[in-house]
Amino acid sequence: MVDHLANTEINSQRIAVVENCFGASGQPLAVPGRVLLGEGILTKECRKKPKPRIFFLFNDILVYGSIVINRRKYNSQHIIPLEDVTLETLPDTLQMKNRWMIKTSKKSFVVSAASLTERKEWISHLEECIRHLLTKTGRQPATEHAAPWIPDKATDICMRCTQTKFSTLTRRHHCRKCGFVVCAECSRQRFLMPRLSPKPLRVCTLCYRQLLAEKEEAAEAERGQREPTRSAVPGYEPSSGDDSDKSDDERAEQWPADTEFYTSAVSWSSFHS
């Protein structure tokens, strides 16, 4: 179907319609060989509450945005290269059913479809496009992904110190490494993660220590490679042979205490140590 539609007038018209829906705030989408395969409205789990988002599936990218006027105007355009996408099916919760996670190196988030059939169709088409792209480019599937953010209302206390209680005056923050909801005191540090952003990002205390240790280990390994290798056997030298949402509705929602999120096998309280 992609080969049949590529460079046809009807495909160009469809892409032009999508560009016009995003207006001046969107990026141009028409490039040679790009084909619009489908579109639909999915519910995206956002920081404050789940919200409907429009999604457009192309043969090489996934585009989504906020709905301003249904089927007519959209904004907050996001473009995700499909080569960077990995999908993971998730169990239902009391609030959302037919869920799955879209994981990328820069951002990971959960969406849900209106029905099980719709979810199967989305995942099937996405996986087929991803397989085709990886085969075409010779790349391996992505292995590193950004952590999804735990929704604000999932907890009333800091998920690191378990002491600070959130309120109108005590803000919630998110660690960009683990996605946990943390207080300001537990997320004072910033760390440069080029895969996510060119600027240092907020991280929790535990993740900061882990990232710092990894950085020091990498630096130590690099220093070791620079130093000349000496043989343990006197008089012998080794061979040198070749061998990185603004909220549009601030209303709070209550989350049941037994709600499962993205690592259902591990309680977040076990990470404190």
PDB file of C-alpha atoms in Angstrom, residues 238-243:
ATOM      1  CA  PRO A 238      51.160  -7.654  23.826  1.00  0.00           C
ATOM      2  CA  SER A 239      50.490  -7.752  20.108  1.00  0.00           C
ATOM      3  CA  SER A 240      49.175  -4.659  18.351  1.00  0.00           C
ATOM      4  CA  GLY A 241      47.232  -6.712  15.803  1.00  0.00           C
ATOM      5  CA  ASP A 242      43.902  -5.512  14.515  1.00  0.00           C
ATOM      6  CA  ASP A 243      41.113  -7.091  16.267  1.00  0.00           C
TER       7      ASP A 243
END
